[in-house]
mmCIF file of C-alpha atoms and ligand atoms in Angstrom:
data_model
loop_
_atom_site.group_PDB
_atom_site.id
_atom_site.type_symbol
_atom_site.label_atom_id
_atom_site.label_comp_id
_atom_site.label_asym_id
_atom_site.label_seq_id
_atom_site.Cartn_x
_atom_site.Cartn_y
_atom_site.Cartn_z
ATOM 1 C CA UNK A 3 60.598 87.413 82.002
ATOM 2 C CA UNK A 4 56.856 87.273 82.951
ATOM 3 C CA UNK A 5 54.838 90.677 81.361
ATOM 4 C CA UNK A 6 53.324 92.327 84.420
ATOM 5 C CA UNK A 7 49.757 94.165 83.617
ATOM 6 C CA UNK A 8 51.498 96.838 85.667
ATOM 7 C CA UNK A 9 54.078 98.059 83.146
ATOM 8 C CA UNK A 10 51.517 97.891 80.542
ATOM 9 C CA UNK A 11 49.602 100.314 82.081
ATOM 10 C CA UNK A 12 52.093 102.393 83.484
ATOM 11 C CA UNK A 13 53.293 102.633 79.815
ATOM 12 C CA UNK A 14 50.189 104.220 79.135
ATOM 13 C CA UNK A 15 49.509 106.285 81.703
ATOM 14 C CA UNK A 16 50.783 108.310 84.384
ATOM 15 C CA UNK A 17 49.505 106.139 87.367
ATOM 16 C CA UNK A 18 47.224 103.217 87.835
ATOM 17 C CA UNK A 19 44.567 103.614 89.917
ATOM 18 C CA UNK A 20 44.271 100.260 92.590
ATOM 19 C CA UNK A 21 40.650 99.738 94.208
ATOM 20 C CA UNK A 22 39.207 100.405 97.704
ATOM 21 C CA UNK A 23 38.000 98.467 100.864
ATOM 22 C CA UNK A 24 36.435 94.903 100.043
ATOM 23 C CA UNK A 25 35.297 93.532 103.420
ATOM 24 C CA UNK A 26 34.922 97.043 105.054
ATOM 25 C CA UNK A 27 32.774 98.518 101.944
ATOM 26 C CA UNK A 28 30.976 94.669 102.218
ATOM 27 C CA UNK A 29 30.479 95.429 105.981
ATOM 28 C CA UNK A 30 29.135 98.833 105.356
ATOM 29 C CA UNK A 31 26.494 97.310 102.877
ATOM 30 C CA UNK A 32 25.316 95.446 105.273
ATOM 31 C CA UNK A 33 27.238 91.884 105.570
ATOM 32 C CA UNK A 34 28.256 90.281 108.286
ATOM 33 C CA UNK A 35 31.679 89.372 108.525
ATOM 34 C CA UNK A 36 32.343 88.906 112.050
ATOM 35 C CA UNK A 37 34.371 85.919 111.343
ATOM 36 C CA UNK A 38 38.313 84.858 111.490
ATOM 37 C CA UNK A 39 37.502 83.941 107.561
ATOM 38 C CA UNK A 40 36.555 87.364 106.661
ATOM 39 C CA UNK A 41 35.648 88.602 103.343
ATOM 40 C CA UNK A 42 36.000 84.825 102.216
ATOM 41 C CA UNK A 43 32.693 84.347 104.023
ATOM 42 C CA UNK A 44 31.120 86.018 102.174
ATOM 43 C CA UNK A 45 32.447 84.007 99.298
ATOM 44 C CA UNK A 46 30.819 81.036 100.816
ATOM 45 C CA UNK A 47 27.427 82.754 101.332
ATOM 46 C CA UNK A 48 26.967 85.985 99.186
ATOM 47 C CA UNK A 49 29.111 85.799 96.362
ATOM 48 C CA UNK A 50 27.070 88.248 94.763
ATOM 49 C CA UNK A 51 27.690 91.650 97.196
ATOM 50 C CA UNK A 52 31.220 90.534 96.425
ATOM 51 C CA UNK A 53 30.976 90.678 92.604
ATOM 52 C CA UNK A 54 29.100 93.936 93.179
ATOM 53 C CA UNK A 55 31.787 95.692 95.010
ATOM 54 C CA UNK A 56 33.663 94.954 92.190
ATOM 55 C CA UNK A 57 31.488 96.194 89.717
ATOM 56 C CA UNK A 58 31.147 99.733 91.710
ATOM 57 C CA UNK A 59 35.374 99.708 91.729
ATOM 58 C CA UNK A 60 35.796 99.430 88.188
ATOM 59 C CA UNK A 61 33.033 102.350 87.681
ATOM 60 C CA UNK A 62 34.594 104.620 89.804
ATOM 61 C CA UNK A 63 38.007 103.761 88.063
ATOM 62 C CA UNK A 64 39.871 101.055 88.826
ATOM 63 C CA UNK A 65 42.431 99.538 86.907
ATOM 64 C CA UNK A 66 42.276 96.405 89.137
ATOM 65 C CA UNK A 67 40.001 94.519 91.060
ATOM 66 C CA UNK A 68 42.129 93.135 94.553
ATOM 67 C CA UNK A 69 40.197 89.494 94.946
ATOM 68 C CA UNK A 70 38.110 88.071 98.258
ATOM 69 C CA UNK A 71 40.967 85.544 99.020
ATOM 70 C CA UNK A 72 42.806 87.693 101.893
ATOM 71 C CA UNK A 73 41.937 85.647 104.163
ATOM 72 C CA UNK A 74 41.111 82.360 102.117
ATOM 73 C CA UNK A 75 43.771 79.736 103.314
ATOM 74 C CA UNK A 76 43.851 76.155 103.006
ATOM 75 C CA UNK A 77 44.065 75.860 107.005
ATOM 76 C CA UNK A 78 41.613 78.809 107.393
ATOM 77 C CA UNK A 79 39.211 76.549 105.627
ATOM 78 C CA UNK A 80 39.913 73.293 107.019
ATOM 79 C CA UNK A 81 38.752 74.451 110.812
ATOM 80 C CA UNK A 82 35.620 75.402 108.858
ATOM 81 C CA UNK A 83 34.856 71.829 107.969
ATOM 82 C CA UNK A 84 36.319 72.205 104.126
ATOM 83 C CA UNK A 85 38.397 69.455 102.657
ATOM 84 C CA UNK A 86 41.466 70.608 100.480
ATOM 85 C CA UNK A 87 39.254 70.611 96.845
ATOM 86 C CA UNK A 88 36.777 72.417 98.287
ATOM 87 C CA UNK A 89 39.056 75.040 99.434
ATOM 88 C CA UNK A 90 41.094 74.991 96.644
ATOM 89 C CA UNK A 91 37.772 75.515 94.740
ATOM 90 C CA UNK A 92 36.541 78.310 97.052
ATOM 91 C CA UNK A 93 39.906 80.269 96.742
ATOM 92 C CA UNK A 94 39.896 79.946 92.805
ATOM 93 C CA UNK A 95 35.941 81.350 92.452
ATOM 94 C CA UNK A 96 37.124 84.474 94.137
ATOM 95 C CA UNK A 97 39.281 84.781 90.695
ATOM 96 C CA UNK A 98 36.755 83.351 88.260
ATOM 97 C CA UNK A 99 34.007 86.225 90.616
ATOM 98 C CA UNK A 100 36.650 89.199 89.768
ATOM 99 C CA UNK A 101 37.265 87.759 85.579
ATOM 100 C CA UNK A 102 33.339 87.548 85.326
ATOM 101 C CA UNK A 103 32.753 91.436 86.343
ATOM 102 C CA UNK A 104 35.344 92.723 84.864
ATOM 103 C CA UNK A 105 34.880 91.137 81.788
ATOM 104 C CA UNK A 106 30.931 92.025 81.850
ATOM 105 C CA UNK A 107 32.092 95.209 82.151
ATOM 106 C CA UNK A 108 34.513 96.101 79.628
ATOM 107 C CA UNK A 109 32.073 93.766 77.179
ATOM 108 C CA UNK A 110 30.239 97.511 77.470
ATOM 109 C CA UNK A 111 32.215 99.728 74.740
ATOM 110 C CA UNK A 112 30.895 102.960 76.426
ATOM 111 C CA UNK A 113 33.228 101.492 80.013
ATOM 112 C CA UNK A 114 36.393 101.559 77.578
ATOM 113 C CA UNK A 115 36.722 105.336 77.161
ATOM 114 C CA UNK A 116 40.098 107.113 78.129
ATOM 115 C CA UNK A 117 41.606 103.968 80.228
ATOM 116 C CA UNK A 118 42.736 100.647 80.178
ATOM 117 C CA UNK A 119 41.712 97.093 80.663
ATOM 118 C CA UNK A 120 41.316 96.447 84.431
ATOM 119 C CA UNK A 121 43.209 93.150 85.145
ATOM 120 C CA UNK A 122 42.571 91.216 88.464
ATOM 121 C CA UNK A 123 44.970 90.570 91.171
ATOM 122 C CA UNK A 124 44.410 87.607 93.804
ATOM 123 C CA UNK A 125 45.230 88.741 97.024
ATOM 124 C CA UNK A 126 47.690 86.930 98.776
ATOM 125 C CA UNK A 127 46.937 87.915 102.761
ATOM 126 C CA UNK A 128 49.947 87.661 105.321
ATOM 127 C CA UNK A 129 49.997 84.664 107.651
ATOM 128 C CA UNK A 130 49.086 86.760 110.105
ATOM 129 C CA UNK A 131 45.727 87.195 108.456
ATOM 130 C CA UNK A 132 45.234 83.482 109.070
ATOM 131 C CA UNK A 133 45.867 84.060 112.368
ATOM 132 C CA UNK A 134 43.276 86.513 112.659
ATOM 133 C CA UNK A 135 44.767 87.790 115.886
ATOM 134 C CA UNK A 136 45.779 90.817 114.459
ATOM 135 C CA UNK A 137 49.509 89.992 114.039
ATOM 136 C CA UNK A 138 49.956 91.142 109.968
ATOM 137 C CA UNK A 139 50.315 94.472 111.935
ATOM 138 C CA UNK A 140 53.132 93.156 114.476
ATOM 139 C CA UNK A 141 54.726 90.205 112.304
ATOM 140 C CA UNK A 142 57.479 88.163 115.123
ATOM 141 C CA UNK A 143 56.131 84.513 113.812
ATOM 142 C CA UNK A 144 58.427 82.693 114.914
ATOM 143 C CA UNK A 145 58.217 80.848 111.541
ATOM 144 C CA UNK A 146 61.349 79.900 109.423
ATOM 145 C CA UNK A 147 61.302 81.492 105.631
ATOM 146 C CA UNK A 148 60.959 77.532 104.996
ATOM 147 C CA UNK A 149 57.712 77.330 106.587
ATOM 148 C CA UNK A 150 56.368 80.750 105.418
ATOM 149 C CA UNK A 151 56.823 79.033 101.962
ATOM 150 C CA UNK A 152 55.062 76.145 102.704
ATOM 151 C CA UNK A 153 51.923 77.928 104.099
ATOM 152 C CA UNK A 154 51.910 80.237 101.225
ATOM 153 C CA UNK A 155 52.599 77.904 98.122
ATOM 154 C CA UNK A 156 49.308 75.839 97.877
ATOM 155 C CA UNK A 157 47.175 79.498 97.956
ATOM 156 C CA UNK A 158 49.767 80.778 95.731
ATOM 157 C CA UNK A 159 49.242 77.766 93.105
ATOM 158 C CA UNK A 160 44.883 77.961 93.528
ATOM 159 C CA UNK A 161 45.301 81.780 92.108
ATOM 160 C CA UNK A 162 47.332 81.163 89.592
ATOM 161 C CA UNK A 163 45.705 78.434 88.331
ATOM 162 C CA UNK A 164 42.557 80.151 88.631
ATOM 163 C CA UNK A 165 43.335 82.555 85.895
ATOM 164 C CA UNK A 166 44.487 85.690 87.937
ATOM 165 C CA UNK A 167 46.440 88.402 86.034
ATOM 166 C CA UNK A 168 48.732 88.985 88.819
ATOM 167 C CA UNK A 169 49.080 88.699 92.998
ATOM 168 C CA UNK A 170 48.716 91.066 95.027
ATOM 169 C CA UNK A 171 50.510 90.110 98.294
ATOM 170 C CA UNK A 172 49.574 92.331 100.771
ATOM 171 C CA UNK A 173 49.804 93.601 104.478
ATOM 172 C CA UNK A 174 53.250 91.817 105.293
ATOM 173 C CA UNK A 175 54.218 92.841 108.652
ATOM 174 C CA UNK A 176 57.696 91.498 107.815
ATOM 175 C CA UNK A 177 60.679 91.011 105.751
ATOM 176 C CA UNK A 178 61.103 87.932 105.892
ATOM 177 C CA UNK A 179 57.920 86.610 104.808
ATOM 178 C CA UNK A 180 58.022 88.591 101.902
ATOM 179 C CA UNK A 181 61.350 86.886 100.888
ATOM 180 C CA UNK A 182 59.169 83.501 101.283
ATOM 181 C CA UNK A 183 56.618 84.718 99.066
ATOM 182 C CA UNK A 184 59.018 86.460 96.472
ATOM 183 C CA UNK A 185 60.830 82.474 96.683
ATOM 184 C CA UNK A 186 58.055 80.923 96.666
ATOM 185 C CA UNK A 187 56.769 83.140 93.408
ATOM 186 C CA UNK A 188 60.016 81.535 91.747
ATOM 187 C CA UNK A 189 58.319 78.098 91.009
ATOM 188 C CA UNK A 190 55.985 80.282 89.098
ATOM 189 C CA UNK A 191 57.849 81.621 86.595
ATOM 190 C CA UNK A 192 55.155 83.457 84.417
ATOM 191 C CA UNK A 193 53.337 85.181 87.392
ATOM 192 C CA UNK A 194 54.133 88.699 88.398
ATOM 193 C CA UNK A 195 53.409 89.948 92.048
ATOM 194 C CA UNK A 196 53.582 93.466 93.935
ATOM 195 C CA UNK A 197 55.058 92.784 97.358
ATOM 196 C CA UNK A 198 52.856 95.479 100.247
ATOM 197 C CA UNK A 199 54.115 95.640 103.703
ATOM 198 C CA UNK A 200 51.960 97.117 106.332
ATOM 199 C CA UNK A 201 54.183 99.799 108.153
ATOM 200 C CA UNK A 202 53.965 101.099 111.993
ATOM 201 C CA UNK A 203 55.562 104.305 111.253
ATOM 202 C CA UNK A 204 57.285 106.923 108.545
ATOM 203 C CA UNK A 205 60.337 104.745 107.970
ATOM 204 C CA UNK A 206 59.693 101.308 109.472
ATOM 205 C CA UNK A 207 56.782 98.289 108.958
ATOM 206 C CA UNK A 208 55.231 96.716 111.394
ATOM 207 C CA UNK A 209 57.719 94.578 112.795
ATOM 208 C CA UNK A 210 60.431 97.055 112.682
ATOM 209 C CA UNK A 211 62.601 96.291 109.864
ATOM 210 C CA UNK A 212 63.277 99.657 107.963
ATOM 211 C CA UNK A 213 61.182 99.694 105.383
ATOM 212 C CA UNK A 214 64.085 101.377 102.428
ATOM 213 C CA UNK A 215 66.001 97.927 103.385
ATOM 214 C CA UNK A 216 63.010 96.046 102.477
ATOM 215 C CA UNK A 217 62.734 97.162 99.218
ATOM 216 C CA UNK A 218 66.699 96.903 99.022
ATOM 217 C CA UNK A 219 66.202 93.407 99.720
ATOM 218 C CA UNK A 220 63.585 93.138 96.508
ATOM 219 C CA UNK A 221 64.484 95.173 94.004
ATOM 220 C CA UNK A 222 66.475 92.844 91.609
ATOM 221 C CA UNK A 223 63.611 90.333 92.017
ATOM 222 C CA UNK A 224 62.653 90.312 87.963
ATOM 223 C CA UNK A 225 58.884 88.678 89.266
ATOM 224 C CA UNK A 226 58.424 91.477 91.675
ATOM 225 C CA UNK A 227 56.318 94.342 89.173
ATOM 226 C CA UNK A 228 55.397 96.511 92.163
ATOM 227 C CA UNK A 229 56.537 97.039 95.867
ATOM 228 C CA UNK A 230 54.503 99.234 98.769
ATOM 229 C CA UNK A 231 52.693 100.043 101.400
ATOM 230 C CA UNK A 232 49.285 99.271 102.207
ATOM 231 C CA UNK A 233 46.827 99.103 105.668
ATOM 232 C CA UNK A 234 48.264 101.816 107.121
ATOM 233 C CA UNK A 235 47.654 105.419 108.359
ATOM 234 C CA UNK A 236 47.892 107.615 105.187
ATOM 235 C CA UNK A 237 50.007 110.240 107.467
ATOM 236 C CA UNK A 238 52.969 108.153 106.946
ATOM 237 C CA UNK A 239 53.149 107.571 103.323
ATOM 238 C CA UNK A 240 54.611 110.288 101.592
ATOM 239 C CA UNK A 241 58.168 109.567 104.059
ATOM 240 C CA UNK A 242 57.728 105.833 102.889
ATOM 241 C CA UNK A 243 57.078 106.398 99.256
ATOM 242 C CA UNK A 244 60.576 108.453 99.418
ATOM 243 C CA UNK A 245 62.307 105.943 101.442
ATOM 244 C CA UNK A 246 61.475 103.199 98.766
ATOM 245 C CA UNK A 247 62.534 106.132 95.925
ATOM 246 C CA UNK A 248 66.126 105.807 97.688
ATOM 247 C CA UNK A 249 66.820 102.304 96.440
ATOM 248 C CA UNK A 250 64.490 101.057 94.081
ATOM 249 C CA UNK A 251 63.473 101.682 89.860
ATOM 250 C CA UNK A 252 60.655 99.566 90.493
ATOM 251 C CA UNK A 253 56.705 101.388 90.317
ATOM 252 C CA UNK A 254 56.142 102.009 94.374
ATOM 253 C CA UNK A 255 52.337 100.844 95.171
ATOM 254 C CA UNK A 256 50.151 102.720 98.003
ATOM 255 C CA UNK A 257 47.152 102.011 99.455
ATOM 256 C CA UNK A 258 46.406 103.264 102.749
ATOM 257 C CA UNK A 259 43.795 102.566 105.053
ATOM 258 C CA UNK A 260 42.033 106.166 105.659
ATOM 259 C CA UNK A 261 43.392 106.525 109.008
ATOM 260 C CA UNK A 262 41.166 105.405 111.156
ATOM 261 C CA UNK A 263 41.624 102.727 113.631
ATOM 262 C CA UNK A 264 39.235 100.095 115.294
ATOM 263 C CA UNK A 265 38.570 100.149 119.078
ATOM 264 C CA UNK A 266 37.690 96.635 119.598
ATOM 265 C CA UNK A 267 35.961 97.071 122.941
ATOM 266 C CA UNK A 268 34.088 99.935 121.497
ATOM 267 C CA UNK A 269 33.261 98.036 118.386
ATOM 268 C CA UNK A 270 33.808 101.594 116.096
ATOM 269 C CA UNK A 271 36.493 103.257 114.128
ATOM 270 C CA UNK A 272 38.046 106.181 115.474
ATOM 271 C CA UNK A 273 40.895 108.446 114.560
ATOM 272 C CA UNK A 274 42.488 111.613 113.094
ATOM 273 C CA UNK A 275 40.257 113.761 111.734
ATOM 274 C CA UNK A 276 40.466 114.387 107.538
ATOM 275 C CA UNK A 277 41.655 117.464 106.119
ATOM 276 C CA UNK A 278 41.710 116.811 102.715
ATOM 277 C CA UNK A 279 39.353 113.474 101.433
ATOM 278 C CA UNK A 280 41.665 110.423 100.557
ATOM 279 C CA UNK A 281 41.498 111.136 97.030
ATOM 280 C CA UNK A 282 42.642 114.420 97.394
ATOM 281 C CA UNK A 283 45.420 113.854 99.724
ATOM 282 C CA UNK A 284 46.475 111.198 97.291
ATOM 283 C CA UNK A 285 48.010 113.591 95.138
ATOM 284 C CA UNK A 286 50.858 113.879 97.183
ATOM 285 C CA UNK A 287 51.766 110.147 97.057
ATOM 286 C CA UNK A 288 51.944 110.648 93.322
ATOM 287 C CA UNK A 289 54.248 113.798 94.214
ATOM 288 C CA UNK A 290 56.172 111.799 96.176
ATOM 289 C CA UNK A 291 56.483 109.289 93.316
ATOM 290 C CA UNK A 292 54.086 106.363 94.305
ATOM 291 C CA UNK A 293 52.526 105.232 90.362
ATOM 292 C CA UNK A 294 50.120 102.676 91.741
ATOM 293 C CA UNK A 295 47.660 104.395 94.100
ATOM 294 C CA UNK A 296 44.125 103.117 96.258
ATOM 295 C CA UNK A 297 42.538 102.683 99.009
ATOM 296 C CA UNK A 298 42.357 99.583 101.995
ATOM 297 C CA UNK A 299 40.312 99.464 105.124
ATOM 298 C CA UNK A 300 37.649 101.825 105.226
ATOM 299 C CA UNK A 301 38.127 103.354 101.652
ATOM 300 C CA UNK A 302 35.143 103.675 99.352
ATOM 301 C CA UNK A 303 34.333 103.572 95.779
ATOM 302 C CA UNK A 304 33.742 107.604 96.195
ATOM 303 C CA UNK A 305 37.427 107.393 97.117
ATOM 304 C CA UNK A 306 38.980 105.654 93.995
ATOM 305 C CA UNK A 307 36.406 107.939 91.540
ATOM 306 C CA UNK A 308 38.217 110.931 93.166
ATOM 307 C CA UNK A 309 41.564 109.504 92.662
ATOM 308 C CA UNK A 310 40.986 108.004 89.336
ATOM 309 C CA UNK A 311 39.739 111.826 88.484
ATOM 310 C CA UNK A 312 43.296 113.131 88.314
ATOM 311 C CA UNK A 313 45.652 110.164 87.890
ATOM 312 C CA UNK A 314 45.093 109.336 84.229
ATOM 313 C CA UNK A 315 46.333 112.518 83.156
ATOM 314 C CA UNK A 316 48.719 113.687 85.895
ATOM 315 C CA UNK A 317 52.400 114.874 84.700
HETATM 316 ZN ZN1 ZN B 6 43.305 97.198 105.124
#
């Protein structure tokens, strides 16, 4: 069976500590990603504000570094005027990006102390995300787990190939396409994955299937090193950490967004006021029994320094 950089770091330590917003934290610097393409837009024109997010995630504490292809798809890039080698290409530099900081980083002996190599996972957005309509947050395709396969494989193959430790398949409004991806992931028999859902409510993601059967559903898969939650309101994920406790062995993954939500015709973020900051509520995921803990949309590198503050030597 493949090694996942997961277990060897949950061997080690109590919890590993996932990184923050990318194209939110790019946004807030400054860059403009008003675009259906997203954070890979940035790949095209500012590779460099990408590499130093990642640089700022691995300072505050991250044991990985979640990679600028969420939204980089081989159709995505083909309305953009990009044959299939050049979006193959574009998708694997934002894996070489992630290998280049982190390994500039841990080159440093004094960014070694007390933790573990960070590894980088290529994220593997929903199709939803290609839709850019929103729908990794309501799921209903209409797509057959045959087709889901086929739209994921040829992104699937670019990361891998590209050197990535591991995917990170995230925000998947629905069961099955994470049974196409966790398929698909079969023709590549020496990659690991964690499996994310984005959830609507305390026991349910987005479109509707209860989340504990999800995990059910994944559980025996020996490529699947992780399965979660991310993208959604952190109110609900101490019920959905338990829920996932009920039926699975396997590490449980969070990464909420903080909570917020965006008002499109107001063009802000709104929502429930913090109590705690997201790295202190975090705690009580761990309580609850999540082992692999971050931060999505809106989350900060402030965020993961708080969180990687206690997890290395929680008991
Ligand atoms: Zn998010």
């Amino acid at each position: 069976m493949a090694n996942s950089p997961v277990s060897s770091i949950l061997d080690r330590y109590p919890a590993l500590v996932i990184d923050g917003a990318l194209a939110t934290e790019l946004e807030r610097r400054g860059c403009d990603l008003n675009d259906d393409l997203w954070s890979a837009r940035i790949l095209l024109g500012q590779p460099e504000a990408i590499r130093q997010v990642h640089l700022d995630y691995f300072k505050a504490g991250a044991d990985c570094a979640i990679t600028a292809s969420y939204q980089a798809t081989l159709e995505g890039f083909r309305k953009r005027g990009l044959n299939e080698r050049e979006a193959i290409a574009l998708m694997q530099k934002s894996v070489q990006l992630a290998i280049e900081v982190r390994d500039e980083f841990w080159a440093d002996p004094a960014n070694r102390a007390g933790r573990a190599k960070p590894f980088v996972a290529a994220s593997v957005g929903p199709y939803g995300a290609f839709l850019a309509d929103g729908s990794e947050y309501r799921g209903g395709y209409g797509l057959s787990e045959k087709e889901l396969m086929d739209f994921h494989r040829p992104r699937l193959r670019a990361l891998i190939e590209a050197g990535a430790d591991m995917l990170a398949c995230e925000t998947i409004p629905s069961l099955i396409e994470a049974q196409a991806i966790a398929n698909a992931l079969k023709e590549f028999p020496n990659t690991t994955a964690w499996l994310s859902f984005s959830a609507g409510d305390n026991k349910h993601i987005s479109e509707g299937q209860p989340f504990v059967d999800c995990v059910a559903q994944l559980t025996d898969r020996p490529q699947v090193a992780a399965i979660g939650i991310n993208c959604t309101s952190p109110k609900y994920i101490p019920s959905l950490i338990r829920e996932a406790k009920r039926v699975t062995e396997k590490p449980i993954l969070v990464y909420p967004n903080s909570g917020e939500t965006y008002n499109a015709a107001r063009n802000d973020w709104k929502g429930d006021p913090v109590v705690d900051s997201f790295g202190e509520q975090a705690k009580e995921w761990y309580d609850a029994g999540a082992r692999l803990i971050g931060g999505c949309c809106r989350t900060t590198p402030e965020d993961i320094r708080v969180i990687a503050s206690w997890a290395r030597d929680r008991n």
